[in-house]
Amino acid sequence: MADAYVPPRVWAPKPSDNPFAAINRPVAGPTHEAELPVGRHPFQLHSLGTPNGKKVTIMFEELLGADYAAEYDAWLIDIMKGDQFSTGFVAANPNSKIPALIDRSEPEPVRVFESGSILLYLADKFGAFIPAEPAARAECLSWLFWQMAGQPFISGGFGHFYHYAPVKIEYAIDRYAMETKRLLDVANRRLGEAEYFAGGAYTIADMAVFPWYVGLMAGTTYGGAGEFLSLHEYANIARWIDRVGARPAVQRGLLVNDRNVMPERHEASDFDGIVREET
């Protein structure tokens, strides 16, 4: 048995060969000068096809599919190359995390960062995919913030320790697996009593949760952890994924900023010949 780790009196980062090590630092701020590109549409999205990025591209495609004037340019931020630490991106999001949105439809450009904040901003701006009645709106926002508080840290933490970490730590895997399954059970119970997270209508709450669960339930993320987490137990989530995943706008949104399929998106015609093949 290896010796137990004893933390030093003062923590300091260590050199690492892990390819993901360079995407985080213990300090904020830019590392290099680079401006963000600007396209011709009112909304400029700077993102990557991760679950958090897909939330926003799904929202944009849903808005466009419902005939709202929400045309956007989606630019790739390659976090493995450090694009998130450019001066331009840090100005858009001081936290150096994707996605970041610049709304140029206002008299002065408006920056919006954090995926849940962007969903809420767009929902309020267009009056779409969020209930107007106070109790229903509160329910929608409660599930939106449930997702924001739980999935990235808990599910992401599970994925890190179960699949990506250079060593397997039983305590860490057990801790995050337990919390991941607890959140899955919360979602499964909710979707056993309501068609969608906010109730009977599809909302930004569903857009927030879907990208995190679609890959997990399909066994395409975290090294195929389906058997380990007994994902077959969550039948209500599976039915909800089938329902939401059948939406054409969701299918389009999942492709945007995928570096292997559609690194950038500027026009609806960018999907020609892609959606049918990939979905």
Coordinates of C-alpha atoms in Angstrom, one line a residue:
M1 CA 0.0 0.0 0.0
A2 CA 1.4 3.4 -1.0
D3 CA 2.2 5.9 1.7
A4 CA -0.7 8.3 2.5
Y5 CA -0.4 11.8 1.0
V6 CA 0.7 14.4 3.5
P7 CA -0.3 17.9 2.3
P8 CA 2.6 20.5 2.5
R9 CA 2.2 23.5 4.7
V10 CA 1.8 25.7 1.6
W11 CA 0.3 24.3 -1.6
A12 CA 2.0 24.9 -5.0
P13 CA 1.2 23.5 -8.4
K14 CA 3.4 20.7 -9.7
P15 CA 4.7 20.1 -13.3
S16 CA 2.5 17.5 -15.1
D17 CA 2.6 15.6 -18.3
N18 CA -1.2 15.3 -18.3
P19 CA -2.6 17.1 -21.4
F20 CA -5.4 18.6 -19.4
A21 CA -3.0 20.2 -16.8
A22 CA -2.5 23.3 -18.9
I23 CA -6.1 24.3 -19.1
N24 CA -6.2 25.5 -15.5
R25 CA -4.0 27.7 -13.4
P26 CA -4.1 28.9 -9.8
V27 CA -4.3 32.6 -11.0
A28 CA -6.7 34.5 -13.3
G29 CA -6.0 36.9 -16.1
P30 CA -4.6 36.6 -19.6
T31 CA -1.4 35.0 -20.7
H32 CA -1.2 36.5 -24.2
E33 CA -2.6 39.2 -26.4
A34 CA -5.3 38.2 -28.9
E35 CA -8.6 39.8 -29.9
L36 CA -11.8 37.8 -30.4
P37 CA -13.1 37.6 -33.9
V38 CA -16.3 39.4 -34.8
G39 CA -18.8 38.2 -37.4
R40 CA -21.7 39.9 -38.9
H41 CA -24.5 38.6 -36.7
P42 CA -25.9 40.3 -33.5
F43 CA -24.7 37.5 -31.2
Q44 CA -21.1 36.5 -31.0
L45 CA -20.6 33.2 -29.2
H46 CA -17.1 32.0 -28.2
S47 CA -17.3 28.4 -27.1
L48 CA -16.4 24.7 -27.5
G49 CA -18.6 21.7 -28.0
T50 CA -18.5 20.5 -24.4
P51 CA -21.7 20.0 -22.3
N52 CA -21.6 23.6 -21.1
G53 CA -21.0 24.9 -24.6
K54 CA -23.8 22.8 -26.1
K55 CA -26.4 24.2 -23.8
V56 CA -26.0 27.6 -25.5
T57 CA -25.9 26.4 -29.1
I58 CA -29.0 24.3 -28.5
M59 CA -30.7 27.5 -27.2
F60 CA -29.7 29.5 -30.2
E61 CA -30.9 26.8 -32.6
E62 CA -34.2 26.5 -30.7
L63 CA -34.7 30.3 -31.0
L64 CA -33.9 30.3 -34.7
G65 CA -36.2 27.3 -35.2
A66 CA -39.0 29.3 -33.6
D67 CA -38.3 32.2 -35.9
Y68 CA -36.8 34.6 -33.4
A69 CA -34.1 37.0 -34.7
A70 CA -31.3 35.3 -32.9
E71 CA -28.7 34.8 -35.7
Y72 CA -25.3 34.1 -34.2
D73 CA -21.7 33.5 -35.1
A74 CA -20.1 30.6 -33.1
W75 CA -16.3 30.8 -32.8
L76 CA -14.2 27.9 -31.5
I77 CA -12.2 28.4 -28.3
D78 CA -9.6 25.7 -28.2
I79 CA -9.0 25.2 -24.5
M80 CA -6.1 22.8 -25.1
K81 CA -4.3 25.6 -26.9
G82 CA -5.0 28.2 -24.2
D83 CA -7.4 30.3 -26.3
Q84 CA -9.4 30.9 -23.0
F85 CA -6.5 32.9 -21.7
S86 CA -6.3 35.5 -24.4
T87 CA -6.9 39.2 -23.6
G88 CA -10.0 39.2 -25.7
F89 CA -11.6 36.1 -24.1
V90 CA -10.7 37.2 -20.6
A91 CA -12.4 40.5 -21.3
A92 CA -15.5 38.5 -22.3
N93 CA -15.2 36.2 -19.3
P94 CA -12.8 37.0 -16.5
N95 CA -13.2 33.3 -15.3
S96 CA -11.6 32.0 -18.6
K97 CA -14.2 29.3 -19.0
I98 CA -16.4 28.7 -22.1
P99 CA -18.9 29.7 -23.2
A100 CA -18.9 33.5 -23.4
L101 CA -21.4 35.6 -25.3
I102 CA -21.2 39.2 -26.7
D103 CA -24.6 40.6 -27.6
R104 CA -24.0 43.4 -30.2
S105 CA -27.7 44.0 -30.7
E106 CA -27.7 46.5 -27.8
P107 CA -26.5 50.2 -28.1
E108 CA -23.3 49.0 -26.3
P109 CA -22.0 45.4 -26.5
V110 CA -23.2 43.3 -23.6
R111 CA -21.0 40.5 -22.3
V112 CA -22.6 37.4 -20.7
F113 CA -20.7 34.5 -19.2
E114 CA -21.5 31.3 -17.4
S115 CA -23.8 29.0 -19.5
G116 CA -26.8 29.2 -17.2
S117 CA -26.6 33.0 -17.2
I118 CA -26.5 33.0 -21.0
L119 CA -29.5 30.7 -21.2
L120 CA -31.4 33.0 -18.8
Y121 CA -30.3 36.2 -20.6
L122 CA -31.5 34.9 -24.0
A123 CA -34.8 33.5 -22.6
D124 CA -35.6 36.9 -21.0
K125 CA -34.4 38.9 -24.1
F126 CA -36.7 36.9 -26.4
G127 CA -39.4 35.9 -24.0
A128 CA -39.0 32.3 -25.0
F129 CA -38.4 28.9 -23.3
I130 CA -39.1 30.2 -19.9
P131 CA -42.5 30.5 -18.2
A132 CA -43.9 34.0 -17.5
E133 CA -46.1 33.0 -14.6
P134 CA -44.1 33.5 -11.3
A135 CA -44.5 30.0 -9.8
A136 CA -43.7 28.3 -13.1
R137 CA -40.8 30.6 -13.7
A138 CA -39.5 29.8 -10.2
E139 CA -39.7 26.1 -10.9
C140 CA -37.8 26.5 -14.2
L141 CA -35.1 28.5 -12.5
S142 CA -34.8 26.1 -9.6
W143 CA -34.0 23.3 -12.0
L144 CA -31.7 25.5 -14.0
F145 CA -29.6 26.3 -11.0
W146 CA -29.8 22.7 -9.7
Q147 CA -28.0 21.8 -12.9
M148 CA -25.5 24.6 -12.6
A149 CA -24.7 23.7 -9.0
G150 CA -24.5 19.9 -9.5
Q151 CA -23.5 18.5 -12.9
P152 CA -20.3 20.3 -13.7
F153 CA -18.7 19.7 -10.4
I154 CA -20.2 16.4 -9.3
S155 CA -20.6 14.6 -12.7
G156 CA -17.4 16.3 -14.0
G157 CA -15.6 15.3 -10.8
F158 CA -16.7 11.7 -11.2
G159 CA -15.5 11.7 -14.8
H160 CA -12.2 13.1 -13.8
F161 CA -11.4 10.5 -11.1
Y162 CA -13.0 7.5 -12.8
H163 CA -11.6 8.1 -16.3
Y164 CA -9.1 10.9 -16.7
A165 CA -7.0 10.9 -13.5
P166 CA -3.6 9.3 -13.9
V167 CA -4.2 7.1 -10.8
K168 CA -7.4 5.5 -9.5
I169 CA -8.3 6.7 -6.0
E170 CA -11.0 4.6 -4.4
Y171 CA -12.2 7.2 -2.0
A172 CA -12.5 9.9 -4.7
I173 CA -14.3 7.6 -7.1
D174 CA -16.7 6.3 -4.5
R175 CA -17.5 9.9 -3.2
Y176 CA -18.2 11.2 -6.7
A177 CA -20.1 8.1 -7.9
M178 CA -22.4 8.4 -4.9
E179 CA -23.2 12.0 -5.6
T180 CA -23.5 11.4 -9.3
K181 CA -26.1 8.7 -8.7
R182 CA -27.9 10.8 -6.2
L183 CA -28.3 13.6 -8.8
L184 CA -29.4 11.0 -11.3
D185 CA -32.0 9.8 -8.9
V186 CA -33.3 13.4 -8.3
A187 CA -33.6 13.8 -12.0
N188 CA -35.2 10.4 -12.6
R189 CA -37.8 11.0 -9.8
R190 CA -38.6 14.5 -11.3
L191 CA -39.1 13.1 -14.8
G192 CA -41.4 10.4 -13.4
E193 CA -43.8 13.1 -12.3
A194 CA -43.4 15.7 -15.1
E195 CA -42.7 15.5 -18.8
Y196 CA -40.0 18.1 -18.6
F197 CA -37.9 19.5 -15.7
A198 CA -40.0 22.6 -15.3
G199 CA -43.3 20.8 -15.8
G200 CA -45.3 20.3 -18.9
A201 CA -43.3 22.6 -21.1
Y202 CA -39.8 22.3 -22.6
T203 CA -37.6 25.1 -21.2
I204 CA -34.0 26.3 -20.7
A205 CA -33.9 23.9 -17.7
D206 CA -34.0 21.0 -20.1
M207 CA -31.4 22.6 -22.4
A208 CA -29.1 22.9 -19.4
V209 CA -29.4 19.3 -18.3
F210 CA -29.5 17.5 -21.6
P211 CA -25.9 17.9 -22.8
W212 CA -24.6 16.6 -19.5
Y213 CA -26.8 13.4 -19.4
V214 CA -27.1 12.5 -23.1
G215 CA -23.5 11.3 -23.4
L216 CA -23.4 9.8 -19.9
M217 CA -26.5 7.7 -20.5
A218 CA -25.3 6.6 -23.9
G219 CA -22.0 5.5 -22.5
T220 CA -19.9 7.7 -24.7
T221 CA -18.4 9.8 -21.9
Y222 CA -16.1 9.0 -19.0
G223 CA -14.8 5.8 -20.6
G224 CA -18.3 4.2 -20.8
A225 CA -19.3 4.3 -17.1
G226 CA -22.8 3.0 -17.7
E227 CA -22.4 -0.4 -16.1
F228 CA -20.4 1.1 -13.2
L229 CA -23.2 3.6 -12.4
S230 CA -26.0 1.1 -13.2
L231 CA -27.5 3.7 -15.6
H232 CA -30.2 1.2 -16.7
E233 CA -32.0 2.1 -13.4
Y234 CA -32.9 5.6 -14.7
A235 CA -35.7 4.8 -17.2
N236 CA -37.4 8.2 -16.8
I237 CA -34.2 10.0 -17.8
A238 CA -33.8 7.7 -20.8
R239 CA -37.3 8.5 -22.0
W240 CA -36.7 12.2 -21.5
I241 CA -33.4 12.0 -23.5
D242 CA -35.2 10.3 -26.4
R243 CA -37.9 13.0 -26.4
V244 CA -35.5 16.0 -26.2
G245 CA -32.9 14.5 -28.5
A246 CA -35.5 14.1 -31.2
R247 CA -35.9 17.9 -31.5
P248 CA -34.2 19.1 -34.7
A249 CA -32.8 22.2 -33.0
V250 CA -31.2 20.0 -30.3
Q251 CA -29.6 17.9 -33.0
R252 CA -28.2 20.9 -34.7
G253 CA -27.0 22.5 -31.4
L254 CA -25.0 19.4 -30.5
L255 CA -22.9 19.8 -33.6
V256 CA -21.8 23.4 -33.2
N257 CA -18.3 24.1 -32.0
D258 CA -17.5 20.4 -32.3
R259 CA -13.9 20.6 -33.6
N260 CA -14.3 17.4 -35.6
V261 CA -17.7 18.3 -37.2
M262 CA -18.4 22.1 -37.2
P263 CA -15.7 24.1 -35.4
E264 CA -17.5 27.3 -36.4
R265 CA -21.1 28.2 -37.2
H266 CA -22.0 31.3 -39.1
E267 CA -25.1 30.5 -41.3
A268 CA -27.9 27.9 -41.3
S269 CA -26.4 26.5 -44.5
D270 CA -23.4 25.4 -42.5
F271 CA -25.5 22.4 -41.5
D272 CA -26.1 21.3 -45.0
G273 CA -24.9 17.7 -45.5
I274 CA -23.9 17.4 -41.8
V275 CA -27.0 17.0 -39.7
R276 CA -28.4 14.1 -41.6
E277 CA -25.1 12.2 -41.4
E278 CA -24.3 12.9 -37.8
T279 CA -27.8 12.5 -36.1

